[in-house]
CSV table of N, CA and C in Angstrom, one decimal:
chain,number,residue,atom,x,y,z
D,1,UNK,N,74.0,129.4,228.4
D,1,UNK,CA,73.4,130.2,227.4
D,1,UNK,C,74.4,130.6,226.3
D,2,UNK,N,74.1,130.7,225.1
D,2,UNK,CA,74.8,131.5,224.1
D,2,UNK,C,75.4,130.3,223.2
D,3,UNK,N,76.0,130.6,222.4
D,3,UNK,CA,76.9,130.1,221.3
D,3,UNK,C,77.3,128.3,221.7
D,4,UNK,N,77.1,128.0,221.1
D,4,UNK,CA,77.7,126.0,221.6
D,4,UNK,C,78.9,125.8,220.9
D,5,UNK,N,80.3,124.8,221.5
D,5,UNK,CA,80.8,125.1,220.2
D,5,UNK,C,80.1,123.3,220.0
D,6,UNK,N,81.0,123.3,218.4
D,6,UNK,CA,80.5,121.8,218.1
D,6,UNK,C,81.7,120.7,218.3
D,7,UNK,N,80.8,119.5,218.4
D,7,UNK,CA,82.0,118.2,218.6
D,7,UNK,C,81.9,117.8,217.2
D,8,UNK,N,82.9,116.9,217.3
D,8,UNK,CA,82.9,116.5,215.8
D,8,UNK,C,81.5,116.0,215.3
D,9,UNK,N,81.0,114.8,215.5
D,9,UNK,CA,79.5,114.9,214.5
D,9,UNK,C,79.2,115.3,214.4
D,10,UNK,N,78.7,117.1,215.3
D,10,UNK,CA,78.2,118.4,214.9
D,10,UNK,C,78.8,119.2,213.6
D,11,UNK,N,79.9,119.2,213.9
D,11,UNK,CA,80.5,119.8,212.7
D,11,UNK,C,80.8,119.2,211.2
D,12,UNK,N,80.3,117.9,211.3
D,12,UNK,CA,80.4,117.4,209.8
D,12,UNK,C,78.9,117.6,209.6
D,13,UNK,N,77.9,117.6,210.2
D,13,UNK,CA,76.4,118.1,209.7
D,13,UNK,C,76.6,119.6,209.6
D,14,UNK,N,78.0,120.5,209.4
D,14,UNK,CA,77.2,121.7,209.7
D,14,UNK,C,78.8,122.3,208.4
D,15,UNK,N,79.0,121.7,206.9
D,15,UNK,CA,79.3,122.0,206.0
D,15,UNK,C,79.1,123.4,206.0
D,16,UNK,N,79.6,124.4,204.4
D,16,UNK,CA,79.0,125.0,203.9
D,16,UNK,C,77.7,125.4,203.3
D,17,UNK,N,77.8,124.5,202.7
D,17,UNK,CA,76.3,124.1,202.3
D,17,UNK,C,75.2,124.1,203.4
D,18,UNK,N,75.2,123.6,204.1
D,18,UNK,CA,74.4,123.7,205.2
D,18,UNK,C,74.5,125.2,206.5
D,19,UNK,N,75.5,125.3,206.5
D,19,UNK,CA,75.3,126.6,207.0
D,19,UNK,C,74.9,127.7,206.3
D,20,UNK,N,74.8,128.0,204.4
D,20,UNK,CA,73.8,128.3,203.5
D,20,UNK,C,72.8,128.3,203.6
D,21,UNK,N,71.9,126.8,204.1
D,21,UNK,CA,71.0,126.6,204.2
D,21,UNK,C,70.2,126.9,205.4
D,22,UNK,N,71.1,127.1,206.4
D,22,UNK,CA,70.7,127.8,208.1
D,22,UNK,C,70.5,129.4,207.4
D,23,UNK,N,71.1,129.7,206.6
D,23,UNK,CA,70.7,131.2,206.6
D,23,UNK,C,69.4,131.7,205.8
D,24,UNK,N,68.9,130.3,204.8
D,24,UNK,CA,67.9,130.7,204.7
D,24,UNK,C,66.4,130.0,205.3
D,25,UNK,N,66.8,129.0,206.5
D,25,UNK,CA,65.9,128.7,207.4
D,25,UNK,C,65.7,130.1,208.4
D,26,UNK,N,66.2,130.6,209.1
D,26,UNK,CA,66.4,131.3,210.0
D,26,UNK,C,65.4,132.5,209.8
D,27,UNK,N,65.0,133.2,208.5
D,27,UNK,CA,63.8,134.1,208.7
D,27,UNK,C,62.7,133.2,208.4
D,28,UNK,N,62.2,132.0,208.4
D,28,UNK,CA,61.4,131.9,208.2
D,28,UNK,C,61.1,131.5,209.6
D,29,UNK,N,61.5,130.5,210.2
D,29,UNK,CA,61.6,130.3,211.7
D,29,UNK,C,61.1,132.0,212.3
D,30,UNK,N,62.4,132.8,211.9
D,30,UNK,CA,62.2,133.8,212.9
D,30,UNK,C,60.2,134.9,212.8
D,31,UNK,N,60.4,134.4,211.6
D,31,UNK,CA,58.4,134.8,211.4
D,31,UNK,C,57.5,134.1,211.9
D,32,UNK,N,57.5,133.3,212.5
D,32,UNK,CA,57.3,132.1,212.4
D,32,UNK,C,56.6,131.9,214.2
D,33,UNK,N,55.3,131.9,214.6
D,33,UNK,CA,54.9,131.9,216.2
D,33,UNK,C,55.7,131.0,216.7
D,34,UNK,N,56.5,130.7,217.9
D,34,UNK,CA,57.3,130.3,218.8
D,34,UNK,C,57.0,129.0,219.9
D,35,UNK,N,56.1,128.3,218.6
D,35,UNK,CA,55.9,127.0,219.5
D,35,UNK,C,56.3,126.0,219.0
D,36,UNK,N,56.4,125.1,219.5
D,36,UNK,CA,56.9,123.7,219.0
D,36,UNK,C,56.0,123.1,217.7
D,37,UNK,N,55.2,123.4,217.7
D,37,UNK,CA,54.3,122.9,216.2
D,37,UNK,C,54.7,123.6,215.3
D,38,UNK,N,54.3,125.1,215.1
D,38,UNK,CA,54.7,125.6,214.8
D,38,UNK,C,55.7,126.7,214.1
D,39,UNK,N,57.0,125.8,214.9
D,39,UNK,CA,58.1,125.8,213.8
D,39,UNK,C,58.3,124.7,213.4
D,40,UNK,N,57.8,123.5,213.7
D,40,UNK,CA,58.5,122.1,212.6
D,40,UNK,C,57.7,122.3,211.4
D,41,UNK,N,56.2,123.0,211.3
D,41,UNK,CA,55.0,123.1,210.4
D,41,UNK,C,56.2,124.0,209.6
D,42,UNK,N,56.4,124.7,209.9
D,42,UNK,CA,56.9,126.1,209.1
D,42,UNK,C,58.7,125.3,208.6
D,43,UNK,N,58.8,124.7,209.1
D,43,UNK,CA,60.7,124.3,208.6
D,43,UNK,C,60.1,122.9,207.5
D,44,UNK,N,59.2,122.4,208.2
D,44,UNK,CA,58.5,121.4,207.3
D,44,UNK,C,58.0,122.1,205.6
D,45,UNK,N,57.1,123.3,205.6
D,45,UNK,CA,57.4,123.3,204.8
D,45,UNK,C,58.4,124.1,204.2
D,46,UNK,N,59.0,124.9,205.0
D,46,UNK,CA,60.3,125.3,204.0
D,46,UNK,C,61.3,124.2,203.1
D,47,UNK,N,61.3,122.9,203.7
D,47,UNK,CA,62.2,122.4,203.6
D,47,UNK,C,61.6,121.6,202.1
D,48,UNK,N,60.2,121.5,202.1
D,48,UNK,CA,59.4,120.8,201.3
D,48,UNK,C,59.6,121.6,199.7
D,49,UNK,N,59.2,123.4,200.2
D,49,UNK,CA,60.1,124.3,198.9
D,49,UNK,C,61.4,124.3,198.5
D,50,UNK,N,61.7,124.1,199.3
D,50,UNK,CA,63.2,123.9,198.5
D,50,UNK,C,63.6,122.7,198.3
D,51,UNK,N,62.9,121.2,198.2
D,51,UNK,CA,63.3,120.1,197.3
D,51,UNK,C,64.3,119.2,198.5
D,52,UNK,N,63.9,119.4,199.7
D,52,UNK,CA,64.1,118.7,200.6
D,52,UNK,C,63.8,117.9,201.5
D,53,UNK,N,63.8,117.5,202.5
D,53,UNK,CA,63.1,116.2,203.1
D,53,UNK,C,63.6,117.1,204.6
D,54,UNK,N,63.1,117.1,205.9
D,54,UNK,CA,62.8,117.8,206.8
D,54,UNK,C,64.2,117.7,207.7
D,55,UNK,N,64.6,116.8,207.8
D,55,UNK,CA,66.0,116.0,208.4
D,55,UNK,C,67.2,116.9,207.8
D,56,UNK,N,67.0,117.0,206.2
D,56,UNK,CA,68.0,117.7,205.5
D,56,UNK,C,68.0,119.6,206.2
D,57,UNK,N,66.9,120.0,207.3
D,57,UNK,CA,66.8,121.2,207.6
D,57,UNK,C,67.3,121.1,209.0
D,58,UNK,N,66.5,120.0,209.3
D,58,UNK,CA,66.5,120.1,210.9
D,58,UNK,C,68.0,119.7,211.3
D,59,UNK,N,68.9,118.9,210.7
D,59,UNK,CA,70.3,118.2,211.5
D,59,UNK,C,70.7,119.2,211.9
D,60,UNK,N,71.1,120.6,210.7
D,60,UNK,CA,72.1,121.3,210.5
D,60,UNK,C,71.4,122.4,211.7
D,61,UNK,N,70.3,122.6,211.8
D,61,UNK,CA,69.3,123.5,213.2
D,61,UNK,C,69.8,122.8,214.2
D,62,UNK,N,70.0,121.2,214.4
D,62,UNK,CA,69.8,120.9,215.9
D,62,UNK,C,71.7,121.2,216.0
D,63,UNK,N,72.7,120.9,214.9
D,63,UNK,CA,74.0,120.7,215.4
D,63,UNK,C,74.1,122.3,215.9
D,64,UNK,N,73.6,123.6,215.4
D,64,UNK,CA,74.3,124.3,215.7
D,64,UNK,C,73.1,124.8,216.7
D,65,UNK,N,71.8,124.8,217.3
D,65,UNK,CA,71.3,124.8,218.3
D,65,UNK,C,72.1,124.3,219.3
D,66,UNK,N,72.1,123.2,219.4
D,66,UNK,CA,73.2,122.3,220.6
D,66,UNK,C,74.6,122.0,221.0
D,67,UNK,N,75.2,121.9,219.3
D,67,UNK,CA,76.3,121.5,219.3
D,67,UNK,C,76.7,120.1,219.3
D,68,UNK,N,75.5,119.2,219.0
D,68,UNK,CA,75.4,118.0,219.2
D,68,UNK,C,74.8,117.5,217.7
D,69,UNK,N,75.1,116.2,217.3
D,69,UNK,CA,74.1,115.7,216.5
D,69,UNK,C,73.2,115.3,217.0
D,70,UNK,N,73.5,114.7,217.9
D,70,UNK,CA,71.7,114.4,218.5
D,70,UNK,C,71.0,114.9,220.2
D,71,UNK,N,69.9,115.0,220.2
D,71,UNK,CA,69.7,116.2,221.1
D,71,UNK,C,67.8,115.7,221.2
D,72,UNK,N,67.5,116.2,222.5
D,72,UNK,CA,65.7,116.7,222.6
D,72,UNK,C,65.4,116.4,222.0
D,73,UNK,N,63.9,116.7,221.4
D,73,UNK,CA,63.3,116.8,220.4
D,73,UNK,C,63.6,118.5,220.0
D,74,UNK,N,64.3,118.3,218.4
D,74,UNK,CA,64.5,119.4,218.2
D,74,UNK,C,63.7,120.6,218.3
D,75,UNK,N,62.1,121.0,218.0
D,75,UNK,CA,60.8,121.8,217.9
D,75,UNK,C,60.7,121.9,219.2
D,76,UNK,N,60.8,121.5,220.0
D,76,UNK,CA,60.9,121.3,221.7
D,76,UNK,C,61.5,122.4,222.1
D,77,UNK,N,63.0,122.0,221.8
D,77,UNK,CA,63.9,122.6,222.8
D,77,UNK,C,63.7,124.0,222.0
D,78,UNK,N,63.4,124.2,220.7
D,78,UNK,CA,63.6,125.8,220.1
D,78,UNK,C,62.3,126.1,221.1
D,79,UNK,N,61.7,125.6,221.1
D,79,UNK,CA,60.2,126.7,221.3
D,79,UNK,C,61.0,126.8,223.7
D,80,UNK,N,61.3,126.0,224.0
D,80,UNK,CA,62.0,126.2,225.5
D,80,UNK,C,63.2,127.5,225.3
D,81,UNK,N,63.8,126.7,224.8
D,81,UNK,CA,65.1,128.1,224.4
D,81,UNK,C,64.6,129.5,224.5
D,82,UNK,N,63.6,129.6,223.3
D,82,UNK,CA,63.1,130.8,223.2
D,82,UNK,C,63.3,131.3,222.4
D,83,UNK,N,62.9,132.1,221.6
D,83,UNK,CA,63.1,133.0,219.7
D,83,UNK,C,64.4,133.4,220.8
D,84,UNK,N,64.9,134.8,221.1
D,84,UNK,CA,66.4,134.9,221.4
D,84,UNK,C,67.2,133.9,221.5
D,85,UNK,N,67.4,133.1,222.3
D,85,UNK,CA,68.7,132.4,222.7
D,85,UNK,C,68.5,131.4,221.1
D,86,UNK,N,67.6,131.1,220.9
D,86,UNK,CA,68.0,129.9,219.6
D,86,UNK,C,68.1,130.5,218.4
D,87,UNK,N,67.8,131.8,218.1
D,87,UNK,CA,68.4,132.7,217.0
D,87,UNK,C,70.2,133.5,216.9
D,88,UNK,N,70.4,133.5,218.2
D,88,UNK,CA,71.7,133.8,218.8
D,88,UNK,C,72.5,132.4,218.5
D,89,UNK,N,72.2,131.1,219.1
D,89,UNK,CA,72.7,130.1,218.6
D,89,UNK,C,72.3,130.1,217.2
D,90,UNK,N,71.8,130.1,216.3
D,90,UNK,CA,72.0,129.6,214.8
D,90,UNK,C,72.1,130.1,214.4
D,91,UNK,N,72.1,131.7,214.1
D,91,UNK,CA,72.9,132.6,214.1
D,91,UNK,C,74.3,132.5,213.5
D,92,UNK,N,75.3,132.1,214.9
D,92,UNK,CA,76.2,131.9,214.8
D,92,UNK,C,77.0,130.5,213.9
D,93,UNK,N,76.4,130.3,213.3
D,93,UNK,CA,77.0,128.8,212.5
D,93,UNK,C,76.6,129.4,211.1
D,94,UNK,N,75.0,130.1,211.2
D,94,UNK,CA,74.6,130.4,209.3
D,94,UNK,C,75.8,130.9,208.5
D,95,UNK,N,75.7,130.9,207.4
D,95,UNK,CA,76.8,131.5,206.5
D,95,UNK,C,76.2,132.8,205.7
């Protein structure tokens, strides 16, 4: 439980910019009912408002969720994790 650190492919998905961009996924997520549908529905369209394509939201969620670039199905493991432990992890990476 708690904080992942990252390996390298994690940490080149998880720039400035992107950790920017974890800080303004993170309340929508965190409003957001705690199932696997819907949070990809809800990152899906955040990602769609802001002139992005869903992959551009989700890497930077799954590296600092896991610590990995690649992992589960990302919507999966948040809705297993649980709103605490996966806001605790991304959390910690947002800027």
């Amino acid at each position: 439980d708690g904080i992942r650190d990252l390996d390298a492919a994690a940490a080149k998905l998880l720039p400035p910019e992107a950790r920017a961009g974890l800080s303004k996924t993170l309340p929508v997520l965190d409003a957001t009912d705690w199932t696997a549908s819907a949070l990809e529905d809800a990152a899906r369209k955040h990602a769609e408002g802001d002139g992005q394509k869903l992959g551009q939201v989700a890497q930077p969620l799954r590296a600092a969720l896991t610590g990995k670039a690649s992992s589960p199905p990302l919507f999966e493991m948040l809705a297993l994790l649980g709103r605490e432990e996966s806001l605790i992890r991304l959390r910690a990476y947002a800027a």
